[in-house]
Amino acid sequence: MKQVEAGALVEVAYTLRAQGPDGEELETCTEENPFVFRVGQDEALEAFEQGLMGKREGEPFILHIDCDDAYGEETEDAIVALPKETFVVDGKLDKEIMKPGEVVPLEDEDGNEVIGVVVEVEDQVVHVDFNHPLAGKTLKYKFKVERGAQTLEEKINAIFDYNYGIKEELKIEEEEDGGVVIMLPERS
Protein backbone atom coordinates (compact mmCIF):
# COMPACT_ATOMS: atom_id res chain seq x y z
CA MET A 1 0.00 0.00 0.00
CA LYS A 2 1.51 3.29 -1.06
CA GLN A 3 -1.20 5.44 0.51
CA VAL A 4 -4.36 4.90 2.52
CA GLU A 5 -7.36 4.82 0.22
CA ALA A 6 -11.01 3.81 0.42
CA GLY A 7 -11.43 0.07 0.84
CA ALA A 8 -7.93 -0.46 2.26
CA LEU A 9 -7.51 -2.68 5.31
CA VAL A 10 -5.13 -0.78 7.59
CA GLU A 11 -3.41 -1.25 10.93
CA VAL A 12 -3.06 1.97 12.92
CA ALA A 13 -1.15 2.61 16.15
CA TYR A 14 -2.28 5.73 18.01
CA THR A 15 -2.65 7.60 21.27
CA LEU A 16 -5.93 9.47 21.70
CA ARG A 17 -6.05 12.52 23.97
CA ALA A 18 -8.89 14.88 24.82
CA GLN A 19 -8.65 18.62 24.29
CA GLY A 20 -5.12 18.85 22.87
CA PRO A 21 -1.56 17.56 23.34
CA ASP A 22 -1.57 17.75 27.14
CA GLY A 23 -5.10 16.46 27.55
CA GLU A 24 -6.19 13.32 29.31
CA GLU A 25 -5.06 10.13 27.57
CA LEU A 26 -8.25 8.34 26.57
CA GLU A 27 -7.09 5.36 24.54
CA THR A 28 -3.99 3.75 23.10
CA CYS A 29 -3.51 1.17 20.36
CA THR A 30 0.12 0.06 20.15
CA GLU A 31 2.22 -1.20 17.26
CA GLU A 32 1.93 -4.66 18.84
CA ASN A 33 -1.86 -4.42 19.10
CA PRO A 34 -2.99 -1.89 16.47
CA PHE A 35 -6.50 -0.84 15.50
CA VAL A 36 -7.34 -2.80 12.33
CA PHE A 37 -10.19 -1.69 10.10
CA ARG A 38 -11.31 -1.30 6.51
CA VAL A 39 -11.48 2.33 5.38
CA GLY A 40 -14.94 3.37 4.23
CA GLN A 41 -16.92 0.63 6.02
CA ASP A 42 -18.17 2.77 8.95
CA GLU A 43 -15.80 0.98 11.35
CA ALA A 44 -14.25 4.25 12.54
CA LEU A 45 -15.30 7.89 12.79
CA GLU A 46 -15.71 9.43 9.34
CA ALA A 47 -13.38 12.30 10.31
CA PHE A 48 -10.77 9.75 11.48
CA GLU A 49 -10.96 7.92 8.16
CA GLN A 50 -10.78 11.17 6.19
CA GLY A 51 -7.70 12.19 8.18
CA LEU A 52 -6.01 8.92 7.20
CA MET A 53 -6.67 9.26 3.48
CA GLY A 54 -3.44 9.69 1.53
CA LYS A 55 -1.18 8.90 4.51
CA ARG A 56 1.71 6.48 3.94
CA GLU A 57 2.86 3.52 6.02
CA GLY A 58 5.19 4.55 8.84
CA GLU A 59 4.38 8.25 8.44
CA PRO A 60 3.58 9.71 11.90
CA PHE A 61 1.05 12.54 12.07
CA ILE A 62 -1.41 14.31 14.34
CA LEU A 63 -5.12 14.60 13.70
CA HIS A 64 -7.53 16.89 15.57
CA ILE A 65 -11.24 16.09 15.40
CA ASP A 66 -13.65 18.71 16.73
CA CYS A 67 -16.38 17.31 18.97
CA ASP A 68 -19.04 18.11 16.32
CA ASP A 69 -17.23 15.76 13.90
CA ALA A 70 -16.64 13.14 16.60
CA TYR A 71 -19.43 12.31 19.07
CA GLY A 72 -21.11 15.71 19.32
CA GLU A 73 -21.83 17.83 22.35
CA GLU A 74 -23.25 16.35 25.53
CA THR A 75 -27.01 16.86 25.67
CA GLU A 76 -29.42 16.96 28.58
CA ASP A 77 -31.86 14.88 26.47
CA ALA A 78 -29.46 11.93 26.77
CA ILE A 79 -29.89 11.90 30.57
CA VAL A 80 -32.99 9.82 31.21
CA ALA A 81 -34.95 9.13 34.40
CA LEU A 82 -35.74 5.41 34.44
CA PRO A 83 -38.09 3.72 36.89
CA LYS A 84 -36.27 1.59 39.43
CA GLU A 85 -38.16 -1.44 38.07
CA THR A 86 -35.79 -1.23 35.09
CA PHE A 87 -33.07 -2.55 37.40
CA VAL A 88 -34.88 -5.68 38.55
CA VAL A 89 -32.79 -8.79 37.88
CA ASP A 90 -34.17 -12.26 38.60
CA GLY A 91 -37.09 -10.72 40.49
CA LYS A 92 -34.87 -8.59 42.77
CA LEU A 93 -33.93 -4.92 42.63
CA ASP A 94 -30.17 -4.79 41.85
CA LYS A 95 -29.03 -2.05 44.23
CA GLU A 96 -25.34 -2.60 43.37
CA ILE A 97 -25.80 -1.31 39.85
CA MET A 98 -27.87 1.69 40.99
CA LYS A 99 -24.92 3.69 42.30
CA PRO A 100 -23.63 6.92 40.73
CA GLY A 101 -20.79 6.17 38.34
CA GLU A 102 -21.88 2.59 37.61
CA VAL A 103 -21.91 1.64 33.93
CA VAL A 104 -25.19 -0.05 33.01
CA PRO A 105 -25.90 -2.03 29.85
CA LEU A 106 -29.56 -1.77 28.86
CA GLU A 107 -31.65 -2.44 25.75
CA ASP A 108 -33.51 0.14 23.72
CA GLU A 109 -37.00 -0.45 22.29
CA ASP A 110 -35.47 -2.24 19.27
CA GLY A 111 -33.45 -4.66 21.42
CA ASN A 112 -30.10 -2.95 20.76
CA GLU A 113 -27.66 -2.71 23.64
CA VAL A 114 -27.08 0.82 24.92
CA ILE A 115 -24.59 1.77 27.60
CA GLY A 116 -25.31 4.41 30.20
CA VAL A 117 -23.80 5.71 33.40
CA VAL A 118 -25.85 6.17 36.58
CA VAL A 119 -25.66 9.83 37.63
CA GLU A 120 -28.28 10.06 40.38
CA VAL A 121 -30.64 7.80 42.32
CA GLU A 122 -33.94 9.08 43.72
CA ASP A 123 -36.79 7.32 45.55
CA GLN A 124 -38.61 6.09 42.43
CA VAL A 125 -36.21 6.73 39.52
CA VAL A 126 -32.58 6.35 38.49
CA HIS A 127 -31.05 9.05 36.24
CA VAL A 128 -28.84 7.47 33.58
CA ASP A 129 -26.57 9.38 31.17
CA PHE A 130 -26.57 7.90 27.67
CA ASN A 131 -24.20 10.48 26.16
CA HIS A 132 -21.22 8.86 24.45
CA PRO A 133 -18.24 8.92 26.86
CA LEU A 134 -16.33 11.11 24.39
CA ALA A 135 -19.22 13.52 23.73
CA GLY A 136 -18.24 17.15 24.19
CA LYS A 137 -14.54 16.44 23.65
CA THR A 138 -12.24 17.54 20.87
CA LEU A 139 -10.10 14.54 20.03
CA LYS A 140 -6.40 14.59 19.24
CA TYR A 141 -4.90 11.48 17.65
CA LYS A 142 -1.15 11.07 17.41
CA PHE A 143 -0.60 8.09 15.18
CA LYS A 144 0.91 6.36 12.23
CA VAL A 145 -0.25 3.80 9.76
CA GLU A 146 1.63 0.63 10.65
CA ARG A 147 0.80 -1.23 7.51
CA GLY A 148 -1.84 -1.74 4.93
CA ALA A 149 -2.86 -5.18 3.84
CA GLN A 150 -2.81 -5.64 0.08
CA THR A 151 -3.25 -9.28 -0.76
CA LEU A 152 -6.17 -11.44 0.29
CA GLU A 153 -3.82 -13.41 2.56
CA GLU A 154 -2.55 -10.26 4.28
CA LYS A 155 -6.12 -9.03 4.82
CA ILE A 156 -7.32 -12.32 6.30
CA ASN A 157 -4.23 -12.64 8.52
CA ALA A 158 -4.71 -9.07 9.78
CA ILE A 159 -8.36 -9.75 10.65
CA PHE A 160 -7.53 -12.99 12.51
CA ASP A 161 -4.68 -11.29 14.38
CA TYR A 162 -6.82 -8.32 15.46
CA ASN A 163 -9.99 -10.24 16.32
CA TYR A 164 -8.58 -13.50 17.69
CA GLY A 165 -4.92 -12.85 18.51
CA ILE A 166 -3.81 -15.47 15.98
CA LYS A 167 -0.49 -14.19 14.66
CA GLU A 168 0.69 -17.34 12.90
CA GLU A 169 0.27 -17.52 9.15
CA LEU A 170 -3.00 -19.12 8.16
CA LYS A 171 -3.27 -21.46 5.21
CA ILE A 172 -5.60 -19.76 2.76
CA GLU A 173 -6.85 -21.27 -0.47
CA GLU A 174 -9.00 -19.46 -2.99
CA GLU A 175 -11.58 -21.66 -4.66
CA GLU A 176 -12.66 -21.46 -8.31
CA ASP A 177 -16.12 -20.22 -7.34
CA GLY A 178 -14.61 -17.23 -5.52
CA GLY A 179 -14.90 -18.77 -2.07
CA VAL A 180 -12.04 -18.99 0.39
CA VAL A 181 -10.93 -21.85 2.64
CA ILE A 182 -9.06 -20.78 5.78
CA MET A 183 -7.12 -23.36 7.76
CA LEU A 184 -5.93 -22.46 11.23
CA PRO A 185 -2.41 -23.44 12.33
CA GLU A 186 -2.15 -26.63 14.35
CA ARG A 187 -1.81 -26.09 18.09
CA SER A 188 0.48 -28.29 20.14
Phi, psi and omega in degrees: 000121177279316179218156176289131178219166180304137179090349181287143172265117186236154173247126185233128172260136181203162168238128180254127177236153176265141169061032172114182189296333180257009182288172180301133175285122185259328186196148177220133169240121186271171175299326180285333181223070186284167172279122181247128179201164177261124181294130177091010181249019179060034178264352179216166176304140179302319180294326176296312180297317180297323178293335179279333186306130178085352179286152181254155176305137176079356182274108179285147176199169182241138180230126175256132177236116178297152184302328179295332179265358179254261184245010177077178178282156171292143179232146177295331180297338181276355176261115190241137174271115181252141176296147181302335179300338178299335186257023176275126179234126181052040176081001181235143176290121182274091183288337180294325183275348182266047178242140179306134180097345180289137176272128184236122173274128179228175176245141174276183184296342179264003180086006178278142178286133175233144182249132178228171178234128179293128179249333181200145178238126177246184183302313187249343185227160175238127179271122183239132180266117179257012173298146174299143180303336180259008177298142178082003183247138168276132185258139177236115177258130171246112187205176172213152176281118181286312177192159175240132180280133181253305185278163177302318180298316179298319181295314181294317178298320179296319180294316180293323178296310183294313186278329188235358180071019179270108184263343180292155178293132177271154174268121186235127178235128175272135180265160182300328182278007180094352178286171181226137174251126181245123178247125180285152176294150179289140178257140178262000000 
